[in-house]
């Protein structure tokens, strides 16, 4: 479902003396349906960078990133927009929302984008928020004023509301209590059981042990020349 | 319901712009502009003051006459045609039926001497609506959708706040069910909370009506939340374009890097 070959990445900081920062070279990765692969490596090794290249908000310098039938490294914006709507889900570390939009609508949005009937989408959103133990009085409020853990749960509900065939999870259990951490791990296990291919970053080692089938140390993709 | 999700992705862009050029005497307004806009997409245009954003938008919408290039619009009944070569009545018809233009200053897009209901109803009459009761009820429905109280229907826009005027302008523009909407700084000059409401409103309308939009703004937070794609302009040229979050998170051009790094967090 997700296949990465010979991927490289560098940043050119034009306003800082055009410094060139090579961060990745020859990266490769394959995630089959139903598998979860964990990215590990020290801080700054490039875990988030790799994940963002799969999502398409970081440009690849070369190589290929196939998600389903789309090569994200070469795809036109509208192909990536369609991929994100139908196929590829992403639970980022931080939630970005239009202020004033109620949480339940934030969560329902991916379904609305897919053309799901509004009432059905909102129902499904309530089920997700309920499962993640977000107090019902918060559902009609914008998540902008929520605590870190509350925002994270809205983010997770939104990321899991559609049965995406491929999922990216950046620290999905960070800032959650034991009960909600357990809910998230179950959601991941259910997604795997229905055949989702997952790439995750988990600092939580026990979580990693439980849901990851394989770990990839991104240090292996460090550029040789830069060393 | 989302029209986008139900119809297979069409093979023709809604708007295909090629090598568009406009000069003001010796000064370049915009030049070398090419892009495709697909049905249901929202494209943002950002760039410093004087970079040619309004010039470009005006040329696309036909408010200004471009000196060279093509603007191919896939009309509902006509199919793809170069709007730069349309006759004046044809262009006016397009502006009334399939396109909408939201001005930065609501005064430029509203008739200040006509009631709120009249401002909305007038657009309906321009496309052939004649039944007074139906026009009034559609107008009232649209005032509701942009959160203007129905009992203000007979008030003139001059009695409205800036944010209300802007919402009225949006209602006036969307009532005829356009397919493409041009907006020049639609949230400029509004305070932050009013801006947020307007953004929410626009997002909902874009999704429900399957609208495509081109939005000029200097506000990167606005494009992040509203636009699927982003175009960055400098000195009349497009220097970078791509997915909005890609351009903002991994800008490639020196100017875009400067633009992104000079705001606190977007
Ligand atoms: N937008 C960017 N512009 C410039 N450099 C960047 C950018 N994003 C990441 N980098 C650099 O790329 C390298 C990898 O960063 P990345 O965020 O991927 O690390 P990480 O493995 O996720 O670390 P952490 O565990 O701390 O989150 C770092 O040197 C970082 O400074
Ligand atoms: N009517 C005009 N006559 C002469 N020059 C003009 C005219 N309108 C715009 N220009 C010039 O064309 C260039 C582009 O202007 P434009 O209004 O398109 O910029 P903009 O990007 O919309 O700026 P802003 O963010 O300030 O609205 C500028 O150099 C401007 O001075
Ligand atoms: Mg990281
Ligand atoms: Mg302007």
PDB file of N, CA and C in Angstrom, chain B residues 105-141:
ATOM      1  N   UNK B 105     -13.564  45.782  -0.637  1.00  0.00           N
ATOM      2  CA  UNK B 105     -14.429  46.769  -0.010  1.00  0.00           C
ATOM      3  C   UNK B 105     -15.877  46.470  -0.394  1.00  0.00           C
ATOM      4  N   UNK B 106     -16.721  46.110   0.602  1.00  0.00           N
ATOM      5  CA  UNK B 106     -18.099  45.732   0.281  1.00  0.00           C
ATOM      6  C   UNK B 106     -18.835  46.815  -0.510  1.00  0.00           C
ATOM      7  N   UNK B 107     -18.430  48.066  -0.325  1.00  0.00           N
ATOM      8  CA  UNK B 107     -19.085  49.154  -1.047  1.00  0.00           C
ATOM      9  C   UNK B 107     -18.946  49.007  -2.565  1.00  0.00           C
ATOM     10  N   UNK B 108     -17.861  48.349  -2.992  1.00  0.00           N
ATOM     11  CA  UNK B 108     -17.661  48.143  -4.432  1.00  0.00           C
ATOM     12  C   UNK B 108     -18.507  47.000  -4.966  1.00  0.00           C
ATOM     13  N   UNK B 109     -18.996  46.169  -4.074  1.00  0.00           N
ATOM     14  CA  UNK B 109     -19.748  44.999  -4.536  1.00  0.00           C
ATOM     15  C   UNK B 109     -21.220  45.052  -4.181  1.00  0.00           C
ATOM     16  N   UNK B 110     -21.616  46.074  -3.414  1.00  0.00           N
ATOM     17  CA  UNK B 110     -23.017  46.200  -3.011  1.00  0.00           C
ATOM     18  C   UNK B 110     -23.609  47.467  -3.618  1.00  0.00           C
ATOM     19  N   UNK B 111     -24.937  47.509  -3.666  1.00  0.00           N
ATOM     20  CA  UNK B 111     -25.596  48.766  -4.004  1.00  0.00           C
ATOM     21  C   UNK B 111     -26.063  49.372  -2.702  1.00  0.00           C
ATOM     22  N   UNK B 112     -25.368  50.442  -2.297  1.00  0.00           N
ATOM     23  CA  UNK B 112     -25.566  50.966  -0.952  1.00  0.00           C
ATOM     24  C   UNK B 112     -26.948  51.600  -0.771  1.00  0.00           C
ATOM     25  N   UNK B 113     -27.571  52.024  -1.890  1.00  0.00           N
ATOM     26  CA  UNK B 113     -28.868  52.682  -1.777  1.00  0.00           C
ATOM     27  C   UNK B 113     -30.048  51.717  -1.799  1.00  0.00           C
ATOM     28  N   UNK B 114     -29.755  50.425  -1.931  1.00  0.00           N
ATOM     29  CA  UNK B 114     -30.806  49.418  -2.052  1.00  0.00           C
ATOM     30  C   UNK B 114     -30.816  48.551  -0.791  1.00  0.00           C
ATOM     31  N   UNK B 115     -31.978  48.093  -0.373  1.00  0.00           N
ATOM     32  CA  UNK B 115     -32.076  47.285   0.852  1.00  0.00           C
ATOM     33  C   UNK B 115     -31.263  45.993   0.735  1.00  0.00           C
ATOM     34  N   UNK B 116     -31.018  45.368   1.887  1.00  0.00           N
ATOM     35  CA  UNK B 116     -30.266  44.109   1.910  1.00  0.00           C
ATOM     36  C   UNK B 116     -30.963  43.065   1.044  1.00  0.00           C
ATOM     37  N   UNK B 117     -32.287  42.949   1.225  1.00  0.00           N
ATOM     38  CA  UNK B 117     -33.053  41.992   0.439  1.00  0.00           C
ATOM     39  C   UNK B 117     -32.967  42.312  -1.046  1.00  0.00           C
ATOM     40  N   UNK B 118     -33.002  43.615  -1.356  1.00  0.00           N
ATOM     41  CA  UNK B 118     -32.909  44.059  -2.743  1.00  0.00           C
ATOM     42  C   UNK B 118     -31.564  43.729  -3.354  1.00  0.00           C
ATOM     43  N   UNK B 119     -30.510  43.875  -2.555  1.00  0.00           N
ATOM     44  CA  UNK B 119     -29.169  43.551  -3.045  1.00  0.00           C
ATOM     45  C   UNK B 119     -29.071  42.091  -3.479  1.00  0.00           C
ATOM     46  N   UNK B 120     -29.707  41.230  -2.714  1.00  0.00           N
ATOM     47  CA  UNK B 120     -29.659  39.812  -3.052  1.00  0.00           C
ATOM     48  C   UNK B 120     -30.637  39.511  -4.193  1.00  0.00           C
ATOM     49  N   UNK B 121     -31.846  40.096  -4.092  1.00  0.00           N
ATOM     50  CA  UNK B 121     -32.886  39.840  -5.080  1.00  0.00           C
ATOM     51  C   UNK B 121     -32.518  40.322  -6.476  1.00  0.00           C
ATOM     52  N   UNK B 122     -31.804  41.448  -6.516  1.00  0.00           N
ATOM     53  CA  UNK B 122     -31.402  42.037  -7.792  1.00  0.00           C
ATOM     54  C   UNK B 122     -30.623  41.039  -8.656  1.00  0.00           C
ATOM     55  N   UNK B 123     -29.727  40.289  -7.998  1.00  0.00           N
ATOM     56  CA  UNK B 123     -28.935  39.302  -8.740  1.00  0.00           C
ATOM     57  C   UNK B 123     -29.826  38.210  -9.319  1.00  0.00           C
ATOM     58  N   UNK B 124     -30.842  37.829  -8.537  1.00  0.00           N
ATOM     59  CA  UNK B 124     -31.765  36.799  -9.011  1.00  0.00           C
ATOM     60  C   UNK B 124     -32.547  37.298 -10.219  1.00  0.00           C
ATOM     61  N   UNK B 125     -32.981  38.587 -10.139  1.00  0.00           N
ATOM     62  CA  UNK B 125     -33.751  39.149 -11.240  1.00  0.00           C
ATOM     63  C   UNK B 125     -32.885  39.265 -12.494  1.00  0.00           C
ATOM     64  N   UNK B 126     -31.588  39.514 -12.285  1.00  0.00           N
ATOM     65  CA  UNK B 126     -30.679  39.636 -13.430  1.00  0.00           C
ATOM     66  C   UNK B 126     -30.574  38.326 -14.207  1.00  0.00           C
ATOM     67  N   UNK B 127     -30.893  37.217 -13.539  1.00  0.00           N
ATOM     68  CA  UNK B 127     -30.854  35.949 -14.279  1.00  0.00           C
ATOM     69  C   UNK B 127     -32.273  35.445 -14.556  1.00  0.00           C
ATOM     70  N   UNK B 128     -33.239  36.347 -14.472  1.00  0.00           N
ATOM     71  CA  UNK B 128     -34.565  36.000 -14.987  1.00  0.00           C
ATOM     72  C   UNK B 128     -35.656  35.739 -13.965  1.00  0.00           C
ATOM     73  N   UNK B 129     -35.312  35.772 -12.637  1.00  0.00           N
ATOM     74  CA  UNK B 129     -36.367  35.542 -11.650  1.00  0.00           C
ATOM     75  C   UNK B 129     -37.362  36.693 -11.697  1.00  0.00           C
ATOM     76  N   UNK B 130     -38.666  36.400 -11.617  1.00  0.00           N
ATOM     77  CA  UNK B 130     -39.670  37.451 -11.722  1.00  0.00           C
ATOM     78  C   UNK B 130     -40.676  37.426 -10.569  1.00  0.00           C
ATOM     79  N   UNK B 131     -40.825  36.283  -9.935  1.00  0.00           N
ATOM     80  CA  UNK B 131     -41.863  36.154  -8.919  1.00  0.00           C
ATOM     81  C   UNK B 131     -41.416  36.794  -7.606  1.00  0.00           C
ATOM     82  N   UNK B 132     -42.073  37.899  -7.237  1.00  0.00           N
ATOM     83  CA  UNK B 132     -41.627  38.702  -6.099  1.00  0.00           C
ATOM     84  C   UNK B 132     -41.508  37.887  -4.804  1.00  0.00           C
ATOM     85  N   UNK B 133     -42.563  37.093  -4.528  1.00  0.00           N
ATOM     86  CA  UNK B 133     -42.567  36.313  -3.285  1.00  0.00           C
ATOM     87  C   UNK B 133     -41.407  35.336  -3.233  1.00  0.00           C
ATOM     88  N   UNK B 134     -41.159  34.674  -4.362  1.00  0.00           N
ATOM     89  CA  UNK B 134     -40.079  33.687  -4.399  1.00  0.00           C
ATOM     90  C   UNK B 134     -38.722  34.375  -4.230  1.00  0.00           C
ATOM     91  N   UNK B 135     -38.577  35.528  -4.879  1.00  0.00           N
ATOM     92  CA  UNK B 135     -37.311  36.266  -4.784  1.00  0.00           C
ATOM     93  C   UNK B 135     -37.062  36.674  -3.333  1.00  0.00           C
ATOM     94  N   UNK B 136     -38.127  37.197  -2.710  1.00  0.00           N
ATOM     95  CA  UNK B 136     -37.969  37.659  -1.338  1.00  0.00           C
ATOM     96  C   UNK B 136     -37.652  36.488  -0.400  1.00  0.00           C
ATOM     97  N   UNK B 137     -38.277  35.370  -0.627  1.00  0.00           N
ATOM     98  CA  UNK B 137     -38.014  34.267   0.299  1.00  0.00           C
ATOM     99  C   UNK B 137     -36.618  33.671   0.071  1.00  0.00           C
ATOM    100  N   UNK B 138     -36.166  33.641  -1.183  1.00  0.00           N
ATOM    101  CA  UNK B 138     -34.793  33.188  -1.431  1.00  0.00           C
ATOM    102  C   UNK B 138     -33.799  34.163  -0.797  1.00  0.00           C
ATOM    103  N   UNK B 139     -34.076  35.446  -0.946  1.00  0.00           N
ATOM    104  CA  UNK B 139     -33.196  36.466  -0.365  1.00  0.00           C
ATOM    105  C   UNK B 139     -33.135  36.291   1.147  1.00  0.00           C
ATOM    106  N   UNK B 140     -34.290  36.074   1.738  1.00  0.00           N
ATOM    107  CA  UNK B 140     -34.348  35.941   3.183  1.00  0.00           C
ATOM    108  C   UNK B 140     -33.594  34.683   3.633  1.00  0.00           C
ATOM    109  N   UNK B 141     -33.744  33.606   2.866  1.00  0.00           N
ATOM    110  CA  UNK B 141     -33.021  32.375   3.150  1.00  0.00           C
ATOM    111  C   UNK B 141     -31.500  32.620   3.103  1.00  0.00           C
TER     112      UNK B 141
END
